[in-house]
Backbone as a chain_set.jsonl record, in Angstrom:
{"seq": "XXXXXXXXXXXXXXXXXXXXXXXXXXXXXXXXXXXXXXXXXXXXXXXXXXXXXXXXXXXXXXXXXXXXXXXXXXXXXXXXXXXXXXXXXXXXXXXXXXXXXXXXXXXXXXXXXXXXXXXXXXXXXXXXXXXXXXXXXXXXXXXXXXXXXXXXXXXXXXXXXXXX", "coords": {"N": [[6.868, -33.726, -4.391], [4.559, -34.255, -2.757], [2.625, -32.668, -3.607], [2.123, -33.703, -6.027], [0.93, -35.927, -5.552], [-1.28, -35.005, -4.107], [-2.418, -33.775, -6.025], [-3.136, -36.337, -7.734], [-4.728, -37.397, -6.148], [-6.855, -35.678, -5.884], [-7.786, -35.728, -8.755], [-8.462, -38.519, -9.063], [-10.586, -38.244, -7.078], [-12.446, -36.381, -8.359], [-13.031, -37.954, -11.01], [-14.172, -40.106, -9.961], [-16.467, -38.842, -8.897], [-17.523, -38.084, -11.328], [-18.169, -40.308, -12.704], [-19.957, -41.468, -10.823], [-22.13, -39.443, -10.93], [-22.909, -40.066, -13.579], [-23.751, -42.714, -13.343], [-26.056, -42.596, -11.789], [-27.521, -40.648, -13.022], [-28.311, -42.336, -15.293], [-29.354, -44.502, -13.991], [-31.842, -43.316, -12.985], [-32.925, -42.635, -15.322], [-33.004, -45.065, -16.739], [-34.888, -46.238, -15.319], [-37.084, -45.477, -15.439], [-40.875, -45.164, -15.314], [-42.501, -47.017, -17.507], [-44.612, -46.433, -20.158], [-47.955, -44.878, -20.937], [-49.058, -42.553, -18.245], [-52.024, -41.388, -17.055], [-52.624, -37.596, -16.607], [-51.975, -35.944, -13.63], [-50.971, -37.566, -12.123], [-52.262, -40.181, -11.774], [-52.772, -43.515, -11.358], [-53.132, -46.114, -13.788], [-56.344, -47.926, -14.034], [-56.268, -50.822, -14.776], [-53.6, -51.295, -13.471], [-54.167, -50.479, -10.945], [-55.739, -52.75, -9.988], [-54.79, -55.035, -11.067], [-54.923, -56.518, -13.173], [-55.241, -59.417, -15.278], [-53.204, -60.505, -18.321], [-55.222, -61.296, -20.236], [-57.326, -60.095, -18.832], [-56.594, -57.573, -18.913], [-56.68, -57.159, -22.038], [-59.241, -57.196, -22.519], [-60.277, -55.223, -20.847], [-58.934, -53.089, -22.104], [-60.329, -52.861, -24.312], [-63.402, -52.398, -23.372], [-62.509, -49.94, -22.276], [-62.058, -48.536, -24.449], [-64.101, -48.301, -26.037], [-65.746, -46.985, -24.138], [-64.32, -44.44, -23.988], [-64.843, -43.713, -26.598], [-67.739, -43.435, -26.712], [-68.261, -41.397, -24.847], [-66.219, -39.353, -25.173], [-67.545, -37.511, -27.599], [-69.632, -36.397, -25.996], [-68.264, -35.345, -23.98], [-67.082, -33.279, -25.187], [-69.106, -31.696, -26.144], [-69.905, -30.667, -23.66], [-67.745, -28.717, -23.155], [-68.269, -27.05, -25.387], [-70.713, -25.968, -24.756], [-70.149, -25.131, -22.405], [-68.284, -22.982, -23.1], [-69.934, -21.454, -25.019], [-71.755, -20.56, -23.287], [-69.889, -18.431, -21.935], [-69.263, -17.129, -23.654], [-71.65, -15.928, -24.339], [-71.915, -14.246, -22.252], [-70.077, -12.567, -22.603], [-71.124, -10.856, -24.403], [-72.711, -8.962, -22.944], [-75.455, -9.147, -22.725], [-78.13, -10.555, -20.801], [-80.23, -12.763, -20.927], [-82.288, -14.449, -19.16], [-83.716, -16.723, -19.499], [-82.586, -17.854, -21.801], [-79.942, -18.541, -20.674], [-80.986, -20.378, -18.578], [-81.771, -22.31, -20.534], [-79.474, -23.149, -21.644], [-77.995, -23.977, -19.526], [-79.445, -26.105, -18.675], [-79.182, -27.785, -20.825], [-76.63, -28.241, -20.651], [-76.394, -29.218, -17.793], [-77.85, -31.799, -18.673], [-76.009, -32.748, -20.368], [-73.911, -33.371, -18.731], [-74.879, -35.071, -16.806], [-75.571, -37.252, -18.588], [-73.118, -37.982, -19.155], [-71.719, -38.528, -16.522], [-73.52, -40.751, -16.084], [-73.0, -42.694, -18.056], [-70.184, -43.294, -17.333], [-70.259, -44.468, -14.781], [-71.658, -46.819, -16.029], [-69.498, -47.959, -17.19], [-67.771, -48.127, -15.084], [-69.028, -50.175, -13.616], [-69.33, -52.02, -15.76], [-66.381, -52.825, -15.82], [-65.846, -53.425, -12.984], [-67.419, -55.988, -13.084], [-65.846, -57.925, -14.524], [-64.083, -58.446, -12.632], [-62.068, -60.565, -10.557], [-63.082, -62.064, -7.203], [-61.039, -61.275, -5.343], [-60.245, -58.958, -6.488], [-62.278, -57.399, -6.813], [-62.263, -56.229, -4.495], [-59.922, -54.843, -4.444], [-60.799, -52.969, -6.417], [-62.918, -51.817, -5.189], [-61.832, -50.569, -3.05], [-59.69, -49.055, -3.765], [-59.837, -47.718, -6.878], [-62.686, -46.947, -6.985], [-62.64, -45.277, -4.705], [-60.892, -43.434, -5.75], [-62.234, -42.317, -7.971], [-64.211, -41.203, -6.587], [-62.966, -38.825, -5.634], [-61.889, -37.333, -7.63], [-61.777, -34.556, -9.617], [-64.654, -32.603, -10.984], [-65.826, -33.951, -14.076], [-66.347, -37.101, -14.552], [-67.603, -38.75, -12.369], [-66.618, -37.237, -9.82], [-66.475, -34.735, -7.52], [-66.376, -31.099, -7.405], [-64.329, -28.976, -9.478], [-63.886, -29.243, -12.961], [-60.953, -29.769, -14.532], [-59.118, -27.846, -16.726], [-59.504, -28.034, -20.502], [-57.135, -29.827, -22.319], [-55.116, -28.02, -24.966], [-56.627, -27.364, -28.143], [-55.686, -28.835, -31.209], [-55.758, -27.487, -33.922]], "CA": [[6.411, -34.898, -4.196], [3.57, -34.366, -1.994], [1.835, -31.746, -4.518], [1.831, -34.482, -7.345], [-0.193, -36.958, -4.668], [-2.575, -34.288, -4.071], [-3.382, -33.596, -7.71], [-3.628, -37.407, -8.362], [-5.791, -37.9, -5.351], [-8.263, -34.827, -6.789], [-8.537, -36.372, -10.087], [-9.43, -39.64, -8.472], [-12.233, -37.792, -6.386], [-13.378, -35.447, -9.552], [-13.287, -39.037, -12.018], [-15.304, -40.924, -9.274], [-17.505, -37.968, -8.998], [-18.418, -38.092, -12.683], [-18.729, -41.641, -12.647], [-21.11, -41.375, -9.726], [-23.291, -38.715, -11.648], [-23.569, -40.624, -14.894], [-24.38, -43.837, -13.2], [-27.384, -42.252, -10.998], [-28.458, -40.437, -14.134], [-28.542, -43.528, -15.89], [-30.488, -45.451, -13.472], [-32.971, -42.59, -13.118], [-33.716, -42.59, -16.789], [-33.784, -46.796, -17.368], [-35.602, -46.924, -14.324], [-38.485, -44.477, -15.299], [-41.721, -46.144, -15.674], [-42.665, -47.05, -19.295], [-46.071, -46.414, -20.623], [-48.195, -43.582, -20.621], [-50.147, -42.373, -17.473], [-52.618, -39.911, -17.215], [-52.186, -36.698, -15.863], [-52.29, -35.675, -12.249], [-50.257, -39.054, -11.363], [-52.888, -41.146, -11.344], [-52.508, -44.978, -11.812], [-54.442, -46.73, -14.341], [-57.258, -49.146, -13.387], [-55.72, -52.05, -14.894], [-52.437, -51.563, -12.54], [-54.634, -50.705, -9.713], [-56.572, -53.723, -9.945], [-53.47, -55.952, -11.114], [-55.518, -57.363, -14.298], [-54.279, -60.466, -15.911], [-52.911, -60.35, -19.612], [-56.633, -61.545, -20.653], [-58.277, -58.925, -18.621], [-55.984, -55.869, -19.625], [-57.461, -56.921, -23.371], [-60.86, -57.026, -22.329], [-60.449, -53.778, -20.235], [-58.703, -52.033, -23.119], [-61.801, -53.068, -25.594], [-64.077, -51.749, -22.776], [-62.105, -48.489, -22.234], [-61.77, -47.733, -25.798], [-65.6, -48.41, -26.437], [-66.304, -45.933, -23.231], [-64.077, -43.366, -24.618], [-65.624, -43.495, -27.823], [-68.9, -43.063, -26.487], [-68.015, -40.241, -23.981], [-65.761, -38.04, -25.861], [-68.427, -36.537, -28.031], [-70.339, -35.635, -25.094], [-67.286, -34.168, -23.154], [-66.755, -32.245, -26.251], [-70.341, -30.999, -26.014], [-70.071, -30.111, -22.504], [-66.742, -27.943, -23.47], [-68.886, -26.282, -26.359], [-71.673, -25.555, -24.127], [-69.818, -24.202, -21.575], [-67.594, -21.764, -24.044], [-70.79, -20.597, -25.372], [-72.217, -19.506, -22.369], [-69.059, -17.787, -21.26], [-69.096, -16.069, -24.799], [-72.532, -14.928, -24.245], [-71.437, -13.318, -21.098], [-69.432, -11.203, -22.807], [-72.312, -9.92, -25.368], [-73.252, -7.995, -22.363], [-76.901, -9.378, -22.618], [-78.473, -11.447, -19.993], [-81.421, -13.159, -21.091], [-82.321, -15.411, -18.353], [-84.545, -17.855, -20.032], [-81.668, -18.755, -22.673], [-79.32, -19.009, -20.138], [-81.472, -21.33, -18.309], [-82.096, -23.302, -21.438], [-78.224, -23.445, -21.879], [-77.747, -24.739, -18.198], [-80.216, -27.416, -18.636], [-78.288, -28.754, -21.931], [-75.253, -28.285, -19.928], [-76.677, -30.251, -16.854], [-78.053, -32.809, -19.296], [-74.715, -33.6, -20.841], [-72.904, -33.683, -17.208], [-75.766, -36.177, -16.294], [-74.997, -38.557, -19.062], [-71.18, -38.18, -19.137], [-71.51, -39.544, -15.319], [-74.19, -41.935, -16.058], [-71.899, -43.476, -18.87], [-69.04, -43.467, -16.597], [-70.826, -45.512, -13.681], [-71.924, -48.144, -16.627], [-68.516, -48.384, -17.324], [-67.142, -48.801, -14.085], [-69.798, -51.559, -13.374], [-68.518, -53.245, -16.556], [-65.196, -53.145, -15.517], [-65.786, -54.336, -11.496], [-68.04, -57.272, -12.895], [-64.866, -58.501, -14.857], [-62.747, -58.632, -12.191], [-62.036, -61.869, -9.272], [-63.442, -61.293, -5.993], [-59.658, -60.5, -4.811], [-59.648, -57.898, -7.387], [-63.254, -56.337, -6.571], [-62.186, -55.669, -3.286], [-58.986, -53.542, -4.848], [-61.514, -52.196, -7.158], [-63.763, -50.952, -4.421], [-61.126, -49.479, -2.014], [-58.731, -48.127, -4.656], [-60.679, -47.465, -7.983], [-63.897, -46.136, -6.399], [-62.231, -44.104, -3.909], [-60.005, -42.248, -6.466], [-62.73, -41.576, -8.552], [-64.868, -40.121, -5.647], [-62.193, -37.567, -5.343], [-61.701, -36.817, -8.771], [-62.721, -33.524, -9.91], [-65.368, -32.411, -11.952], [-66.526, -34.704, -14.837], [-66.196, -38.216, -14.107], [-68.065, -39.104, -11.152], [-66.042, -36.678, -8.874], [-67.088, -33.298, -7.159], [-65.428, -30.243, -7.735], [-64.107, -28.222, -10.961], [-63.108, -29.833, -13.87], [-59.957, -29.32, -15.218], [-59.3, -27.205, -18.258], [-59.521, -29.113, -21.506], [-56.192, -29.742, -23.135], [-55.369, -26.776, -26.179], [-56.647, -27.953, -29.234], [-54.521, -28.763, -32.218], [-56.633, -27.545, -35.489]], "C": [[4.986, -34.828, -3.703], [2.411, -33.606, -2.902], [1.238, -32.803, -5.627], [0.921, -35.765, -6.482], [-1.394, -36.121, -4.662], [-3.438, -34.238, -5.066], [-4.032, -35.021, -8.002], [-4.889, -37.643, -7.404], [-6.926, -36.753, -5.972], [-8.883, -35.511, -7.699], [-8.988, -37.451, -9.921], [-10.705, -39.409, -8.111], [-13.031, -37.375, -7.853], [-13.539, -36.738, -10.731], [-14.424, -39.697, -11.26], [-16.401, -40.17, -9.446], [-18.643, -37.981, -10.062], [-18.949, -39.163, -12.898], [-20.13, -42.118, -11.95], [-22.518, -41.109, -10.276], [-23.812, -39.494, -12.557], [-24.205, -41.731, -14.586], [-25.731, -43.589, -12.473], [-28.108, -41.797, -12.026], [-29.165, -41.644, -15.121], [-29.696, -44.344, -15.461], [-31.72, -44.796, -13.369], [-33.582, -42.821, -14.376], [-33.813, -43.897, -17.07], [-34.768, -46.911, -16.547], [-37.203, -46.46, -14.299], [-39.759, -45.156, -15.804], [-42.388, -45.9, -17.345], [-44.441, -47.124, -19.277], [-46.416, -45.017, -20.555], [-49.341, -43.504, -19.201], [-50.825, -41.163, -17.537], [-52.212, -38.933, -16.385], [-52.701, -36.395, -14.555], [-51.948, -37.144, -11.463], [-51.129, -40.171, -11.087], [-52.523, -42.437, -11.951], [-53.514, -45.674, -12.567], [-55.016, -47.71, -13.528], [-56.506, -50.365, -13.767], [-54.627, -52.504, -13.999], [-53.059, -51.281, -11.221], [-54.991, -51.945, -9.075], [-55.692, -54.737, -10.104], [-54.43, -57.042, -11.876], [-54.437, -58.329, -14.709], [-53.95, -59.888, -17.327], [-54.524, -60.21, -20.354], [-57.46, -60.405, -20.263], [-57.838, -57.847, -19.02], [-56.79, -55.964, -21.05], [-58.614, -56.874, -23.385], [-61.017, -55.755, -21.811], [-60.257, -52.7, -21.277], [-60.03, -51.831, -24.211], [-62.66, -51.921, -24.614], [-63.765, -50.326, -22.927], [-62.069, -47.713, -23.54], [-63.366, -47.376, -26.199], [-66.278, -47.141, -25.308], [-65.801, -44.607, -23.795], [-64.493, -42.907, -25.699], [-66.905, -43.002, -27.755], [-68.764, -41.39, -25.426], [-67.3, -38.894, -24.513], [-66.383, -37.063, -26.636], [-69.158, -35.801, -27.043], [-69.662, -34.705, -24.142], [-67.008, -32.902, -23.92], [-67.616, -31.072, -26.156], [-70.443, -30.116, -25.109], [-69.217, -28.825, -22.477], [-67.571, -26.795, -24.189], [-69.901, -25.497, -25.508], [-71.108, -24.424, -23.324], [-68.811, -22.69, -22.148], [-68.657, -21.011, -24.687], [-71.547, -19.941, -24.363], [-71.326, -18.327, -21.667], [-69.187, -16.38, -22.273], [-70.368, -15.122, -24.741], [-72.371, -14.023, -23.248], [-70.801, -12.356, -21.82], [-69.994, -10.098, -23.905], [-72.61, -8.842, -24.183], [-74.919, -8.089, -21.946], [-76.907, -10.455, -21.552], [-80.061, -11.837, -19.928], [-81.517, -14.64, -19.978], [-82.869, -16.762, -18.736], [-83.477, -18.689, -21.202], [-80.558, -19.02, -21.759], [-79.693, -20.296, -19.366], [-81.391, -22.545, -19.128], [-80.594, -23.989, -21.435], [-77.894, -24.327, -20.731], [-78.342, -25.949, -18.252], [-79.579, -28.41, -19.623], [-77.078, -29.085, -21.433], [-75.169, -29.795, -19.034], [-77.11, -31.804, -17.834], [-77.05, -33.417, -19.721], [-73.927, -34.06, -19.719], [-73.569, -35.172, -16.998], [-75.384, -37.649, -16.9], [-73.882, -38.823, -19.299], [-71.567, -39.242, -17.524], [-72.361, -40.809, -15.387], [-73.383, -43.234, -16.813], [-70.636, -43.892, -17.939], [-69.414, -44.642, -15.582], [-71.264, -46.646, -14.421], [-70.821, -48.482, -16.65], [-67.851, -48.969, -16.361], [-68.062, -50.011, -13.444], [-69.183, -52.573, -14.364], [-67.073, -53.923, -16.243], [-65.1, -54.003, -13.919], [-66.252, -55.669, -12.218], [-67.017, -58.249, -13.85], [-63.874, -58.588, -13.684], [-63.178, -59.925, -11.273], [-62.646, -60.97, -8.16], [-62.408, -60.379, -5.412], [-59.512, -58.928, -5.403], [-61.041, -56.604, -7.197], [-62.974, -55.742, -5.354], [-61.121, -54.597, -3.502], [-59.679, -52.444, -5.584], [-62.27, -51.033, -6.195], [-62.901, -50.012, -3.421], [-60.437, -48.77, -2.999], [-59.376, -47.582, -5.881], [-61.516, -46.319, -7.706], [-63.456, -45.151, -5.723], [-61.612, -42.816, -4.846], [-60.775, -41.765, -7.239], [-63.722, -40.577, -7.842], [-64.123, -38.771, -5.439], [-61.507, -36.788, -6.173], [-62.363, -35.544, -8.93], [-63.558, -33.357, -11.161], [-66.018, -33.449, -12.782], [-66.032, -36.162, -14.684], [-66.337, -38.944, -12.815], [-67.298, -38.402, -9.942], [-66.959, -35.182, -8.718], [-66.032, -32.328, -7.485], [-65.454, -29.717, -9.084], [-63.621, -29.014, -11.846], [-61.927, -29.085, -14.225], [-59.71, -28.659, -16.51], [-59.109, -28.344, -19.35], [-57.921, -28.845, -22.147], [-56.427, -28.879, -24.304], [-55.636, -27.918, -27.27], [-55.571, -27.732, -30.481], [-55.584, -28.652, -33.703], [-56.127, -27.201, -36.488]], "O": [[4.182, -35.457, -4.391], [1.267, -34.056, -2.826], [0.077, -32.742, -6.03], [0.226, -36.49, -7.194], [-2.441, -36.513, -5.179], [-4.64, -34.489, -5.144], [-5.188, -35.09, -8.42], [-5.956, -38.042, -7.87], [-7.894, -37.23, -6.564], [-10.056, -35.884, -7.697], [-10.018, -37.681, -10.554], [-11.712, -39.991, -8.513], [-14.01, -37.965, -8.311], [-14.393, -36.399, -11.55], [-15.52, -39.851, -11.8], [-17.345, -40.641, -10.081], [-19.871, -37.933, -9.989], [-20.122, -39.212, -13.269], [-21.032, -42.846, -12.364], [-23.541, -41.794, -10.269], [-25.02, -39.73, -12.542], [-25.182, -42.027, -15.274], [-26.559, -44.491, -12.603], [-29.231, -42.268, -12.201], [-30.326, -41.709, -15.525], [-30.648, -44.761, -16.122], [-32.733, -45.457, -13.6], [-34.752, -43.198, -14.441], [-34.807, -44.136, -17.757], [-35.666, -47.68, -16.89], [-38.144, -46.812, -13.587], [-39.608, -45.776, -16.856], [-42.62, -44.899, -18.023], [-45.213, -47.734, -18.539], [-45.64, -44.11, -20.253], [-50.304, -44.268, -19.126], [-50.37, -40.102, -17.966], [-51.481, -39.226, -15.438], [-53.9, -36.593, -14.357], [-52.526, -37.643, -10.498], [-50.819, -41.038, -10.27], [-51.97, -42.432, -13.051], [-54.644, -45.845, -12.111], [-54.472, -48.264, -12.573], [-56.071, -50.973, -12.789], [-54.507, -53.688, -13.684], [-52.509, -51.835, -10.269], [-54.687, -52.244, -7.92], [-55.743, -55.537, -9.17], [-54.693, -58.151, -11.41], [-53.217, -58.216, -14.589], [-54.412, -58.771, -17.558], [-54.91, -59.184, -20.913], [-58.175, -59.793, -21.057], [-58.624, -57.043, -19.523], [-57.522, -55.015, -21.332], [-59.15, -56.45, -24.408], [-61.924, -55.082, -22.3], [-60.986, -51.721, -21.441], [-60.483, -50.802, -24.713], [-62.655, -50.734, -24.943], [-64.499, -49.552, -23.542], [-62.056, -46.486, -23.642], [-63.713, -46.27, -26.614], [-67.231, -46.455, -25.68], [-66.604, -43.718, -24.076], [-64.552, -41.687, -25.857], [-67.289, -42.197, -28.603], [-69.457, -40.411, -25.703], [-67.672, -37.733, -24.343], [-66.017, -35.891, -26.552], [-69.323, -34.593, -27.215], [-70.124, -33.687, -23.627], [-66.769, -31.787, -23.455], [-67.267, -29.893, -26.099], [-70.895, -28.99, -25.317], [-69.698, -27.846, -21.907], [-67.588, -25.677, -23.674], [-69.856, -24.272, -25.626], [-71.377, -23.226, -23.411], [-68.761, -21.605, -21.569], [-68.368, -19.846, -24.961], [-71.975, -18.804, -24.56], [-71.839, -17.443, -20.981], [-69.21, -15.184, -21.98], [-70.328, -13.916, -24.983], [-72.762, -12.88, -23.483], [-71.079, -11.187, -21.552], [-69.566, -8.98, -24.193], [-72.759, -7.7, -24.618], [-75.505, -7.373, -21.134], [-75.928, -11.177, -21.363], [-80.9, -11.386, -19.148], [-80.842, -15.659, -20.122], [-82.423, -17.804, -18.253], [-83.56, -19.897, -21.425], [-80.018, -20.055, -22.15], [-78.915, -21.249, -19.407], [-81.039, -23.632, -18.669], [-80.478, -25.201, -21.253], [-77.502, -25.463, -20.999], [-77.699, -26.915, -17.841], [-79.441, -29.607, -19.371], [-76.5, -30.128, -21.741], [-74.526, -30.833, -19.195], [-76.543, -32.85, -17.519], [-77.002, -34.635, -19.554], [-73.305, -35.12, -19.795], [-72.923, -36.219, -17.021], [-75.069, -38.692, -16.327], [-73.572, -39.951, -19.682], [-71.643, -40.47, -17.535], [-71.984, -41.835, -14.82], [-73.194, -44.363, -16.36], [-70.249, -45.057, -18.032], [-68.808, -45.711, -15.656], [-71.359, -47.66, -13.73], [-70.713, -49.563, -16.072], [-67.349, -50.085, -16.493], [-67.47, -50.774, -12.681], [-68.667, -53.644, -14.045], [-66.724, -55.097, -16.362], [-64.412, -55.009, -13.746], [-65.482, -56.605, -12.005], [-67.399, -59.416, -13.94], [-62.715, -58.85, -14.007], [-64.346, -60.307, -11.207], [-62.736, -59.744, -8.096], [-62.575, -59.209, -5.068], [-58.87, -57.998, -4.916], [-60.936, -55.388, -7.357], [-63.493, -54.644, -5.151], [-61.243, -53.528, -2.905], [-59.349, -51.261, -5.497], [-62.254, -49.811, -6.343], [-63.268, -48.888, -3.078], [-60.743, -47.578, -2.992], [-59.39, -46.376, -5.636], [-61.307, -45.141, -7.994], [-63.831, -44.03, -6.066], [-61.809, -41.611, -4.691], [-60.43, -40.629, -7.566], [-64.027, -39.466, -8.276], [-64.717, -37.748, -5.098], [-60.755, -35.862, -5.868], [-63.473, -35.39, -8.421], [-63.24, -33.876, -12.232], [-66.941, -33.982, -12.166], [-64.803, -36.121, -14.755], [-65.448, -39.597, -12.269], [-67.35, -39.083, -8.917], [-67.793, -34.697, -9.483], [-64.904, -32.699, -7.81], [-66.417, -29.923, -9.823], [-62.672, -29.659, -11.399], [-61.921, -27.854, -14.215], [-60.31, -29.175, -17.454], [-58.611, -29.434, -19.066], [-57.578, -27.695, -22.423], [-57.561, -28.799, -24.777], [-55.096, -29.023, -27.326], [-54.843, -26.757, -30.666], [-56.025, -29.609, -34.341], [-56.754, -27.253, -37.547]]}, "num_chains": 1, "name": "protein.A"}
């Protein structure tokens, strides 16, 4: 009789653990943040500043226009970098050619940074006073610490693979 009670208690514990595991997995799955977040765990500007619905619509238009403007520049930066490294593989080292390519690259990077700065100024202009404080402390600080291409120091992360 005692064995039957032990087996019954073990089954109860096993079933309870299974239900608990399913509940935890369901909670994790359902509570996962919705929407697309950029790589690196960065929080979108609209959420950092807590834009209203109207501001979010305006921000999305600004962001789309900005991306349409800078994507070709960023693509040309990658092309210039690739061509410089491919040139290196040829075993030649014409310093005049390298200097010319580096100047083109620097010009494109400078253009990208300038357009990003203008975009950030436009976004900041649409903020309320309270939002500007958040923008200045959160958004601008995060841009200062980003790598490479958009107003940050350091190396640019490698581009995503192309789907040609």
